[in-house]
């Protein structure tokens, strides 16, 4: 069965390759804005965004394809002090986020939606994974040096657990892969449930 990842993220592509050897990449084109009524509920937000991404690509593919296929959509946000942190708007915003997060903990929510077109049915599975990340204290120079790497500029919460950012982290609780951007354990369970893996 054809598997499609609705994301251009190299991190998600790398993670999915641990589970599926061959898959296509069709990035979703939806606007990743905070959806009304979910801004104070990060779990619902990431589930809704992952669903919108997956369905965006599913509908495009469905119009042209009568074969069986599966689409995976995912979204990750950082939740801190009752505020959802997506990707920083600019360098100043990244500095501001890191200044707030340093020496504290934050929650990372990753939502995933899997849409399976199998035989004469369409199956939809949506879930979220919550993890917690603990920052070390960061000095002004630490923050400036990290932002200078440009890594924070396209990451939710302005940091990457798998990159340069790991040196500023004390540790984490939860699923490492979900923090990076894709909960491949839960995806594997769903693939096994519907017999999608060889």
Coordinates of N, CA, C and O in Angstrom, one line a residue:
X1 N 0.8 -1.2 0.0 CA 0.0 0.0 0.0 C 0.9 1.3 0.0 O 1.9 1.3 0.7
X2 N 0.5 2.2 -0.8 CA 1.2 3.5 -0.9 C 1.0 4.3 0.4 O -0.1 4.4 1.0
X3 N 2.1 4.8 1.0 CA 2.1 5.6 2.2 C 2.6 7.0 1.8 O 3.6 7.2 1.1
X4 N 1.8 8.0 2.3 CA 2.1 9.4 2.0 C 2.3 10.2 3.3 O 1.4 10.1 4.2
X5 N 3.4 10.9 3.4 CA 3.6 11.8 4.5 C 3.3 13.2 4.1 O 3.8 13.7 3.1
X6 N 2.3 13.8 4.8 CA 1.8 15.1 4.5 C 2.7 16.2 5.1 O 2.2 17.1 5.8
X7 N 4.0 16.1 4.9 CA 4.9 17.0 5.6 C 6.2 17.1 4.8 O 6.7 16.1 4.3
X8 N 6.8 18.3 4.8 CA 8.1 18.5 4.2 C 9.2 18.4 5.2 O 10.4 18.6 4.8
X9 N 8.9 18.2 6.4 CA 9.9 18.2 7.5 C 10.9 17.0 7.3 O 10.5 15.9 7.3
X10 N 12.2 17.4 7.2 CA 13.2 16.3 7.1 C 13.2 15.4 8.4 O 13.5 14.2 8.3
X11 N 12.9 16.0 9.5 CA 12.9 15.2 10.8 C 11.8 14.1 10.7 O 12.0 13.0 11.1
X12 N 10.6 14.5 10.3 CA 9.5 13.5 10.2 C 9.8 12.5 9.1 O 9.5 11.3 9.3
X13 N 10.4 12.9 8.0 CA 10.8 12.0 7.0 C 11.7 10.9 7.5 O 11.6 9.7 7.2
X14 N 12.7 11.4 8.2 CA 13.7 10.5 8.8 C 13.1 9.5 9.8 O 13.4 8.3 9.8
X15 N 12.2 10.0 10.6 CA 11.5 9.1 11.6 C 10.6 8.1 10.9 O 10.7 6.9 11.3
X16 N 9.9 8.5 9.9 CA 9.0 7.6 9.2 C 9.8 6.5 8.5 O 9.3 5.3 8.4
X17 N 11.0 6.9 8.0 CA 11.8 5.9 7.3 C 12.2 4.7 8.2 O 12.6 3.7 7.7
X18 N 12.2 4.9 9.5 CA 12.5 3.8 10.4 C 11.4 2.7 10.4 O 11.6 1.6 10.8
X19 N 10.2 3.2 10.0 CA 9.0 2.3 10.0 C 8.6 1.8 8.6 O 8.3 0.6 8.4
X20 N 8.7 2.7 7.6 CA 8.3 2.4 6.2 C 9.5 2.7 5.3 O 10.0 3.8 5.3
X21 N 9.8 1.7 4.5 CA 11.0 1.9 3.6 C 10.7 2.8 2.5 O 11.6 3.6 2.1
X22 N 9.5 2.7 1.9 CA 9.2 3.6 0.7 C 7.9 4.3 1.0 O 6.9 3.7 1.3
X23 N 8.0 5.6 0.9 CA 6.8 6.5 1.1 C 7.0 7.7 0.2 O 8.1 8.1 -0.1
X24 N 5.9 8.3 -0.1 CA 5.9 9.6 -0.9 C 5.7 10.8 0.1 O 5.2 10.6 1.2
X25 N 6.2 11.9 -0.4 CA 6.0 13.1 0.4 C 5.2 14.1 -0.4 O 5.6 14.5 -1.5
X26 N 4.1 14.5 0.2 CA 3.2 15.5 -0.4 C 2.9 16.5 0.7 O 2.0 16.3 1.5
X27 N 3.6 17.6 0.8 CA 3.4 18.5 1.9 C 2.0 19.1 1.9 O 1.5 19.5 0.8
X28 N 1.4 19.3 3.1 CA 0.1 20.0 3.2 C 0.3 21.4 2.9 O 1.4 22.0 3.2
X29 N -0.7 22.1 2.4 CA -0.6 23.6 2.2 C -1.5 24.4 3.1 O -1.8 25.5 2.8
X30 N -2.0 23.7 4.2 CA -2.9 24.5 5.1 C -2.1 25.5 5.9 O -0.9 25.4 6.1
X31 N -2.8 26.5 6.3 CA -2.3 27.5 7.2 C -2.2 27.0 8.6 O -3.2 26.7 9.2
X32 N -1.0 26.9 9.1 CA -0.8 26.3 10.5 C -1.0 27.4 11.6 O -0.2 27.6 12.4
X33 N -2.2 28.0 11.6 CA -2.5 29.0 12.6 C -3.2 28.3 13.8 O -3.7 27.2 13.7
X34 N -3.2 29.0 14.9 CA -3.9 28.5 16.0 C -5.4 28.6 15.7 O -6.0 29.6 15.4
X35 N -6.1 27.5 15.8 CA -7.5 27.4 15.5 C -8.4 27.8 16.7 O -8.1 27.5 17.8
X36 N -9.4 28.6 16.4 CA -10.3 29.1 17.4 C -10.8 28.0 18.2 O -11.1 26.9 17.7
X37 N -11.0 28.2 19.5 CA -11.5 27.3 20.4 C -10.5 26.2 20.9 O -10.9 25.3 21.7
X38 N -9.3 26.2 20.3 CA -8.3 25.2 20.7 C -7.1 25.9 21.3 O -6.1 25.2 21.7
X39 N -7.0 27.2 21.3 CA -5.8 27.9 21.7 C -5.4 27.6 23.1 O -4.2 27.7 23.5
X40 N -6.3 27.3 24.0 CA -6.0 26.9 25.4 C -6.0 25.4 25.6 O -6.0 24.9 26.7
X41 N -6.1 24.7 24.5 CA -6.2 23.2 24.6 C -5.2 22.6 23.6 O -5.6 22.3 22.5
X42 N -3.9 22.5 24.0 CA -2.9 22.1 23.0 C -3.2 20.7 22.4 O -2.8 20.4 21.2
X43 N -3.8 19.8 23.2 CA -4.1 18.4 22.7 C -5.0 18.5 21.5 O -4.8 17.9 20.5
X44 N -6.1 19.3 21.7 CA -7.1 19.4 20.6 C -6.5 20.2 19.4 O -6.9 19.9 18.3
X45 N -5.7 21.1 19.7 CA -5.1 21.9 18.6 C -4.2 21.0 17.7 O -4.4 21.1 16.5
X46 N -3.3 20.2 18.3 CA -2.5 19.4 17.4 C -3.2 18.3 16.7 O -2.9 17.9 15.6
X47 N -4.3 17.8 17.4 CA -5.1 16.8 16.7 C -5.8 17.4 15.5 O -5.9 16.8 14.4
X48 N -6.4 18.6 15.7 CA -7.1 19.3 14.6 C -6.2 19.7 13.5 O -6.5 19.5 12.3
X49 N -5.0 20.2 13.8 CA -4.1 20.6 12.8 C -3.5 19.4 12.0 O -3.4 19.4 10.8
X50 N -3.2 18.3 12.7 CA -2.8 17.1 12.1 C -3.9 16.5 11.1 O -3.6 16.0 10.0
X51 N -5.1 16.6 11.6 CA -6.2 16.1 10.8 C -6.4 17.0 9.5 O -6.6 16.5 8.4
X52 N -6.3 18.3 9.7 CA -6.5 19.2 8.5 C -5.3 18.9 7.5 O -5.6 18.9 6.3
X53 N -4.1 18.7 8.0 CA -3.0 18.4 7.1 C -3.2 17.1 6.3 O -3.0 17.1 5.1
X54 N -3.6 16.1 7.1 CA -3.8 14.8 6.5 C -5.0 14.8 5.4 O -4.8 14.3 4.3
X55 N -6.1 15.5 5.8 CA -7.2 15.5 4.9 C -6.9 16.4 3.7 O -7.5 16.1 2.6
X56 N -6.1 17.4 3.9 CA -5.8 18.3 2.7 C -5.1 17.4 1.6 O -5.4 17.5 0.5
X57 N -4.1 16.6 2.1 CA -3.4 15.8 1.1 C -4.3 14.6 0.6 O -4.3 14.2 -0.5
X58 N -5.1 14.0 1.6 CA -5.9 12.9 1.2 C -6.9 13.3 0.1 O -7.1 12.5 -0.9
X59 N -7.5 14.4 0.2 CA -8.5 14.8 -0.8 C -7.9 15.0 -2.2 O -8.4 14.7 -3.2
X60 N -6.7 15.6 -2.2 CA -6.0 15.8 -3.4 C -5.6 14.5 -4.1 O -5.8 14.3 -5.3
X61 N -5.2 13.5 -3.3 CA -4.8 12.2 -3.8 C -6.0 11.4 -4.2 O -6.0 10.7 -5.2
X62 N -7.1 11.5 -3.4 CA -8.3 10.8 -3.6 C -9.0 11.1 -5.0 O -9.5 10.2 -5.6
X63 N -8.8 12.3 -5.4 CA -9.4 12.7 -6.7 C -8.8 12.0 -7.8 O -9.4 11.8 -8.9
X64 N -7.5 11.6 -7.7 CA -6.8 11.1 -8.8 C -6.5 9.6 -8.6 O -5.8 9.0 -9.5
X65 N -6.9 9.0 -7.6 CA -6.5 7.6 -7.3 C -7.6 6.7 -6.8 O -8.3 7.1 -5.9
X66 N -7.7 5.6 -7.4 CA -8.7 4.6 -6.9 C -8.0 3.4 -6.2 O -8.6 2.4 -5.9
X67 N -6.7 3.5 -6.0 CA -5.9 2.5 -5.3 C -6.0 2.7 -3.8 O -6.4 3.8 -3.3
X68 N -5.5 1.7 -3.1 CA -5.4 1.9 -1.6 C -4.2 2.7 -1.3 O -3.1 2.6 -1.9
X69 N -4.3 3.6 -0.3 CA -3.2 4.4 0.1 C -3.5 4.9 1.6 O -4.6 4.9 2.1
X70 N -2.4 5.4 2.2 CA -2.5 5.9 3.6 C -1.8 7.2 3.6 O -0.7 7.4 3.1
X71 N -2.4 8.2 4.3 CA -1.8 9.5 4.5 C -1.6 9.7 6.0 O -2.4 9.5 6.8
X72 N -0.4 10.3 6.3 CA 0.0 10.6 7.7 C 0.2 12.1 7.8 O 1.0 12.7 7.1
X73 N -0.6 12.7 8.7 CA -0.4 14.2 9.0 C 0.0 14.3 10.4 O -0.4 13.6 11.3
X74 N 0.9 15.3 10.7 CA 1.3 15.5 12.1 C 1.6 17.0 12.4 O 1.9 17.8 11.5
X75 N 1.4 17.3 13.7 CA 1.7 18.7 14.1 C 2.2 18.7 15.5 O 1.8 17.9 16.3
X76 N 3.2 19.6 15.8 CA 3.8 19.6 17.1 C 3.8 21.1 17.6 O 4.2 22.0 16.9
X77 N 3.4 21.2 18.9 CA 3.5 22.5 19.5 C 4.2 22.4 20.9 O 4.1 21.3 21.5
X78 N 4.7 23.5 21.4 CA 5.2 23.6 22.8 C 4.2 24.3 23.6 O 3.6 25.4 23.1
X79 N 3.8 23.8 24.8 CA 2.9 24.5 25.7 C 3.6 24.9 26.9 O 4.2 24.1 27.6
X80 N 3.5 26.2 27.2 CA 4.3 26.7 28.4 C 3.5 27.9 29.0 O 3.1 28.8 28.4
X81 N 3.3 27.7 30.3 CA 2.6 28.8 31.1 C 1.2 29.1 30.5 O 0.8 30.3 30.4
X82 N 0.5 28.1 30.0 CA -0.8 28.3 29.4 C -0.8 28.9 28.0 O -1.9 29.4 27.6
X83 N 0.3 29.0 27.4 CA 0.4 29.5 26.0 C 1.0 28.5 25.1 O 2.0 27.8 25.4
X84 N 0.4 28.4 23.9 CA 0.9 27.6 22.8 C 2.0 28.3 22.1 O 1.8 29.4 21.6
X85 N 3.1 27.6 22.0 CA 4.3 28.2 21.3 C 4.5 27.4 20.0 O 4.8 26.2 20.0
X86 N 4.3 28.1 18.8 CA 4.6 27.4 17.6 C 6.0 27.8 17.1 O 6.9 28.0 18.0
X87 N 6.2 27.9 15.8 CA 7.5 28.4 15.4 C 7.7 29.9 15.6 O 6.7 30.6 15.4
X88 N 8.8 30.3 16.0 CA 9.0 31.8 16.2 C 8.8 32.6 14.9 O 9.2 32.1 13.8
X89 N 8.3 33.8 15.0 CA 8.1 34.6 13.8 C 9.4 35.2 13.3 O 9.5 35.4 12.1
X90 N 10.3 35.4 14.2 CA 11.6 36.0 13.7 C 12.7 35.7 14.8 O 12.4 35.1 15.9
X91 N 13.8 36.3 14.7 CA 14.9 36.1 15.6 C 14.6 36.6 17.0 O 14.8 35.9 18.0
X92 N 14.0 37.8 17.0 CA 13.6 38.4 18.3 C 12.6 37.5 19.1 O 12.7 37.3 20.3
X93 N 11.7 36.9 18.3 CA 10.7 36.1 18.9 C 11.3 34.8 19.5 O 10.9 34.3 20.5
X94 N 12.3 34.3 18.7 CA 13.0 33.1 19.2 C 13.8 33.4 20.5 O 13.8 32.5 21.4
X95 N 14.4 34.5 20.6 CA 15.2 34.9 21.8 C 14.2 35.0 23.0 O 14.5 34.5 24.1
X96 N 13.0 35.6 22.7 CA 12.0 35.8 23.7 C 11.5 34.4 24.3 O 11.4 34.2 25.5
X97 N 11.3 33.5 23.3 CA 10.8 32.2 23.7 C 11.9 31.4 24.6 O 11.6 30.9 25.7
X98 N 13.1 31.4 24.1 CA 14.2 30.8 24.8 C 14.4 31.4 26.2 O 14.7 30.7 27.2
X99 N 14.3 32.7 26.3 CA 14.5 33.4 27.6 C 13.5 32.9 28.6 O 13.7 32.8 29.8
X100 N 12.2 32.7 28.1 CA 11.2 32.3 29.0 C 11.3 30.8 29.4 O 11.1 30.4 30.5
X101 N 11.8 30.0 28.4 CA 11.9 28.5 28.7 C 13.1 28.1 29.5 O 13.0 27.1 30.2
X102 N 14.1 28.9 29.5 CA 15.4 28.5 30.1 C 15.1 28.2 31.6 O 14.4 28.9 32.3
X103 N 15.8 27.1 32.1 CA 15.7 26.7 33.5 C 14.3 26.3 34.0 O 14.0 26.3 35.2
X104 N 13.4 26.0 33.0 CA 12.0 25.6 33.3 C 11.7 24.4 32.5 O 12.4 24.0 31.6
X105 N 10.5 23.9 32.7 CA 10.0 22.7 31.9 C 8.9 23.2 31.0 O 8.2 24.2 31.3
X106 N 8.7 22.5 29.9 CA 7.6 22.8 29.0 C 7.0 21.5 28.5 O 7.7 20.5 28.5
X107 N 5.8 21.5 28.1 CA 5.1 20.3 27.5 C 5.1 20.4 26.0 O 4.9 21.4 25.4
X108 N 5.4 19.2 25.4 CA 5.4 19.1 23.9 C 4.2 18.2 23.5 O 4.2 17.1 24.0
X109 N 3.4 18.7 22.7 CA 2.2 18.0 22.2 C 2.4 17.7 20.7 O 2.6 18.6 19.9
X110 N 2.4 16.4 20.3 CA 2.4 16.0 18.9 C 1.1 15.3 18.6 O 0.8 14.3 19.2
X111 N 0.4 15.9 17.6 CA -0.8 15.2 17.1 C -0.5 14.5 15.8 O 0.3 15.0 15.0
X112 N -1.2 13.4 15.6 CA -1.0 12.6 14.4 C -2.4 12.1 13.9 O -3.2 11.7 14.7
X113 N -2.6 12.2 12.6 CA -3.8 11.7 12.0 C -3.4 10.8 10.8 O -2.5 11.1 10.0
X114 N -3.9 9.6 10.9 CA -3.7 8.6 9.8 C -5.0 8.3 9.1 O -6.0 7.9 9.7
X115 N -5.0 8.5 7.8 CA -6.2 8.2 7.0 C -5.8 7.1 6.0 O -4.9 7.2 5.3
X116 N -6.6 6.0 6.1 CA -6.4 4.8 5.3 C -7.5 4.6 4.4 O -8.7 4.5 4.8
X117 N -7.2 4.6 3.1 CA -8.2 4.2 2.1 C -7.9 2.7 1.8 O -6.9 2.4 1.1
X118 N -8.8 1.9 2.3 CA -8.6 0.4 2.2 C -9.9 -0.2 1.7 O -10.9 -0.1 2.3
X119 N -9.7 -0.9 0.5 CA -10.9 -1.6 -0.1 C -12.0 -0.5 -0.3 O -11.8 0.4 -1.0
X120 N -13.2 -0.7 0.3 CA -14.3 0.2 0.1 C -14.5 1.1 1.3 O -15.6 1.7 1.4
X121 N -13.5 1.2 2.1 CA -13.7 2.0 3.3 C -12.6 3.1 3.5 O -11.5 2.9 3.0
X122 N -12.9 4.1 4.3 CA -11.9 5.1 4.7 C -11.8 5.1 6.2 O -12.8 5.3 6.9
X123 N -10.7 4.8 6.7 CA -10.4 4.7 8.2 C -9.6 5.9 8.6 O -8.6 6.3 8.0
X124 N -10.1 6.5 9.7 CA -9.3 7.7 10.3 C -9.0 7.4 11.7 O -9.8 7.1 12.5
X125 N -7.7 7.6 12.0 CA -7.2 7.5 13.4 C -6.5 8.8 13.8 O -5.6 9.2 13.1
X126 N -6.9 9.4 14.9 CA -6.3 10.6 15.3 C -5.9 10.5 16.8 O -6.7 10.0 17.6
X127 N -4.7 10.9 17.1 CA -4.3 10.8 18.5 C -3.2 11.9 18.8 O -2.7 12.5 17.9
X128 N -2.9 12.1 20.1 CA -1.8 13.0 20.4 C -0.9 12.4 21.5 O -1.3 11.4 22.2
X129 N 0.3 12.8 21.6 CA 1.3 12.4 22.5 C 1.8 13.6 23.3 O 2.2 14.6 22.7
X130 N 1.8 13.5 24.6 CA 2.3 14.6 25.4 C 3.6 14.2 26.1 O 3.7 13.1 26.7
X131 N 4.6 15.0 26.0 CA 5.9 14.8 26.6 C 6.3 16.1 27.4 O 5.7 17.1 27.1
X132 N 7.3 16.0 28.2 CA 7.8 17.1 29.0 C 9.3 17.3 28.8 O 10.0 16.3 28.9
X133 N 9.7 18.5 28.5 CA 11.2 18.8 28.3 C 11.6 19.7 29.4 O 11.0 20.7 29.7
X134 N 12.8 19.5 29.9 CA 13.4 20.3 31.0 C 14.7 21.0 30.5 O 15.6 20.4 30.0
X135 N 14.6 22.3 30.6 CA 15.8 23.2 30.2 C 16.7 23.4 31.3 O 16.4 23.5 32.5
X136 N 18.0 23.5 30.9 CA 19.0 24.0 31.9 C 18.9 25.5 31.9 O 18.3 26.1 31.0
X137 N 19.6 26.1 32.9 CA 19.7 27.6 32.8 C 20.5 28.0 31.6 O 21.5 27.4 31.2
X138 N 20.0 29.1 30.9 CA 20.8 29.6 29.8 C 21.1 31.0 30.0 O 20.2 31.8 30.4
X139 N 22.3 31.4 29.7 CA 22.8 32.8 29.8 C 22.3 33.5 28.6 O 21.9 32.9 27.6
X140 N 22.5 34.9 28.7 CA 22.2 35.7 27.5 C 23.0 35.3 26.3 O 22.5 35.1 25.2
X141 N 24.3 35.0 26.5 CA 25.2 34.5 25.4 C 24.8 33.2 24.9 O 24.9 32.9 23.7
X142 N 24.4 32.3 25.8 CA 23.9 30.9 25.4 C 22.7 31.1 24.4 O 22.7 30.5 23.3
X143 N 21.8 31.9 24.7 CA 20.6 32.1 23.9 C 21.0 32.7 22.6 O 20.5 32.3 21.5
X144 N 21.8 33.8 22.6 CA 22.3 34.4 21.3 C 23.0 33.4 20.5 O 22.8 33.4 19.2
X145 N 23.9 32.7 21.1 CA 24.7 31.7 20.3 C 23.8 30.7 19.7 O 24.0 30.2 18.5
X146 N 22.8 30.2 20.4 CA 21.9 29.2 19.9 C 21.1 29.7 18.7 O 20.9 29.1 17.7
X147 N 20.5 30.9 18.9 CA 19.7 31.5 17.8 C 20.6 31.8 16.6 O 20.1 31.7 15.5
X148 N 21.9 32.1 16.8 CA 22.8 32.3 15.7 C 23.0 31.0 14.8 O 23.3 31.2 13.6
X149 N 22.7 29.9 15.4 CA 22.8 28.6 14.6 C 21.6 28.5 13.6 O 21.6 27.7 12.7
X150 N 20.6 29.3 13.8 CA 19.3 29.4 13.0 C 18.4 28.2 13.2 O 17.4 28.1 12.7
X151 N 18.9 27.2 14.0 CA 18.1 26.0 14.3 C 16.7 26.4 15.0 O 15.7 25.8 14.6
X152 N 16.7 27.4 15.9 CA 15.4 27.7 16.6 C 14.4 28.3 15.7 O 13.2 28.3 16.0
X153 N 14.8 28.8 14.5 CA 13.9 29.6 13.7 C 12.7 28.9 13.1 O 11.7 29.5 12.7
X154 N 12.9 27.6 12.9 CA 11.8 26.8 12.3 C 11.3 25.6 13.1 O 10.9 24.6 12.7
X155 N 11.5 25.8 14.5 CA 11.1 24.8 15.4 C 10.1 25.3 16.4 O 10.2 26.5 16.9
X156 N 9.0 24.5 16.7 CA 8.1 24.9 17.7 C 8.8 25.1 19.0 O 9.6 24.3 19.5
X157 N 8.5 26.3 19.7 CA 9.2 26.6 20.9 C 10.6 27.1 20.8 O 11.3 27.3 21.8
X158 N 11.1 27.2 19.6 CA 12.4 27.7 19.2 C 13.6 26.8 19.7 O 14.6 27.3 20.0
X159 N 13.3 25.5 19.7 CA 14.4 24.6 20.0 C 14.2 23.2 19.4 O 13.1 22.8 19.1
X160 N 15.3 22.4 19.3 CA 15.2 21.1 18.7 C 15.9 20.1 19.7 O 17.1 20.3 20.0
X161 N 15.2 19.1 20.2 CA 15.8 18.2 21.2 C 16.9 17.3 20.5 O 17.8 16.9 21.2
X162 N 16.8 17.2 19.2 CA 17.7 16.3 18.5 C 18.9 17.1 17.9 O 19.8 16.4 17.3
X163 N 18.9 18.4 18.0 CA 20.0 19.2 17.4 C 20.9 19.8 18.4 O 21.2 19.3 19.4
X164 N 21.3 21.1 18.0 CA 22.2 21.8 18.9 C 21.5 22.1 20.2 O 22.2 22.3 21.2
X165 N 20.2 22.1 20.2 CA 19.4 22.5 21.4 C 19.6 21.5 22.5 O 19.4 21.8 23.7
X166 N 20.0 20.2 22.2 CA 20.1 19.2 23.3 C 21.1 19.6 24.4 O 20.9 19.2 25.5
X167 N 22.1 20.4 24.0 CA 23.1 20.7 25.0 C 22.5 21.6 26.1 O 23.1 21.8 27.2
X168 N 21.4 22.3 25.8 CA 20.8 23.2 26.8 C 19.6 22.5 27.5 O 19.0 23.2 28.3
X169 N 19.5 21.2 27.3 CA 18.4 20.5 28.0 C 18.9 19.6 29.1 O 19.9 18.9 28.9
X170 N 18.1 19.6 30.2 CA 18.4 18.7 31.3 C 17.9 17.3 31.1 O 18.5 16.4 31.6
X171 N 16.8 17.2 30.4 CA 16.3 15.9 30.1 C 14.8 16.0 29.6 O 14.3 17.1 29.4
X172 N 14.2 14.8 29.5 CA 12.8 14.8 29.1 C 12.0 13.6 29.7 O 12.6 12.6 30.1
X173 N 10.7 13.7 29.7 CA 9.8 12.6 30.0 C 8.9 12.4 28.9 O 8.3 13.4 28.3
X174 N 8.6 11.2 28.5 CA 7.7 10.9 27.4 C 8.4 10.2 26.2 O 9.4 9.5 26.4
X175 N 8.0 10.5 25.0 CA 8.5 9.8 23.8 C 9.4 10.7 23.0 O 9.0 11.8 22.5
X176 N 10.6 10.3 22.9 CA 11.6 11.1 22.2 C 11.2 11.4 20.8 O 11.3 12.6 20.3
X177 N 10.8 10.4 20.1 CA 10.4 10.6 18.7 C 9.2 11.6 18.5 O 9.2 12.3 17.5
X178 N 8.3 11.5 19.4 CA 7.1 12.4 19.4 C 7.6 13.8 19.6 O 7.1 14.8 19.0
X179 N 8.6 14.0 20.5 CA 9.1 15.4 20.7 C 9.8 15.9 19.4 O 9.6 17.1 19.0
X180 N 10.5 15.0 18.7 CA 11.1 15.4 17.4 C 10.0 15.7 16.4 O 10.2 16.7 15.6
X181 N 8.9 15.0 16.4 CA 7.8 15.4 15.5 C 6.9 14.3 15.0 O 6.0 14.5 14.3
X182 N 7.2 13.0 15.4 CA 6.4 11.9 14.9 C 6.4 10.7 15.9 O 7.5 10.2 16.2
X183 N 5.3 10.3 16.4 CA 5.2 9.2 17.4 C 5.2 7.9 16.6 O 4.1 7.4 16.3
X184 N 6.4 7.4 16.2 CA 6.4 6.2 15.3 C 5.9 4.9 16.0 O 5.5 4.0 15.4
X185 N 6.0 4.9 17.4 CA 5.5 3.7 18.1 C 4.0 3.6 17.9 O 3.5 2.5 17.6
X186 N 3.3 4.6 18.1 CA 1.8 4.6 18.0 C 1.4 4.4 16.5 O 0.5 3.7 16.2
X187 N 2.2 5.0 15.6 CA 1.9 4.8 14.2 C 2.1 3.3 13.8 O 1.3 2.7 13.1
X188 N 3.2 2.7 14.3 CA 3.4 1.3 14.1 C 2.3 0.4 14.6 O 1.9 -0.5 13.9
X189 N 1.8 0.8 15.8 CA 0.6 0.0 16.3 C -0.6 0.1 15.4 O -1.3 -0.9 15.2
X190 N -0.9 1.3 14.9 CA -2.0 1.4 14.0 C -1.8 0.7 12.7 O -2.7 0.0 12.2
X191 N -0.6 0.8 12.2 CA -0.3 0.0 10.9 C -0.4 -1.5 11.1 O -1.0 -2.2 10.2
X192 N 0.0 -2.0 12.3 CA -0.2 -3.4 12.6 C -1.7 -3.8 12.7 O -2.2 -4.8 12.3
X193 N -2.4 -2.9 13.4 CA -3.9 -3.1 13.6 C -4.6 -3.3 12.3 O -5.5 -4.1 12.2
X194 N -4.2 -2.5 11.3 CA -4.9 -2.6 10.0 C -4.1 -3.4 9.0 O -4.4 -3.3 7.8
X195 N -3.1 -4.1 9.4 CA -2.2 -4.9 8.6 C -1.7 -4.2 7.4 O -1.7 -4.6 6.2
X196 N -1.1 -3.0 7.7 CA -0.5 -2.2 6.6 C 1.0 -2.5 6.5 O 1.6 -2.2 5.5
X197 N 1.6 -3.1 7.5 CA 3.1 -3.4 7.4 C 3.3 -4.8 6.8 O 2.4 -5.7 7.0
X198 N 4.3 -5.0 6.0 CA 4.6 -6.3 5.3 C 4.9 -7.3 6.4 O 5.3 -7.1 7.4

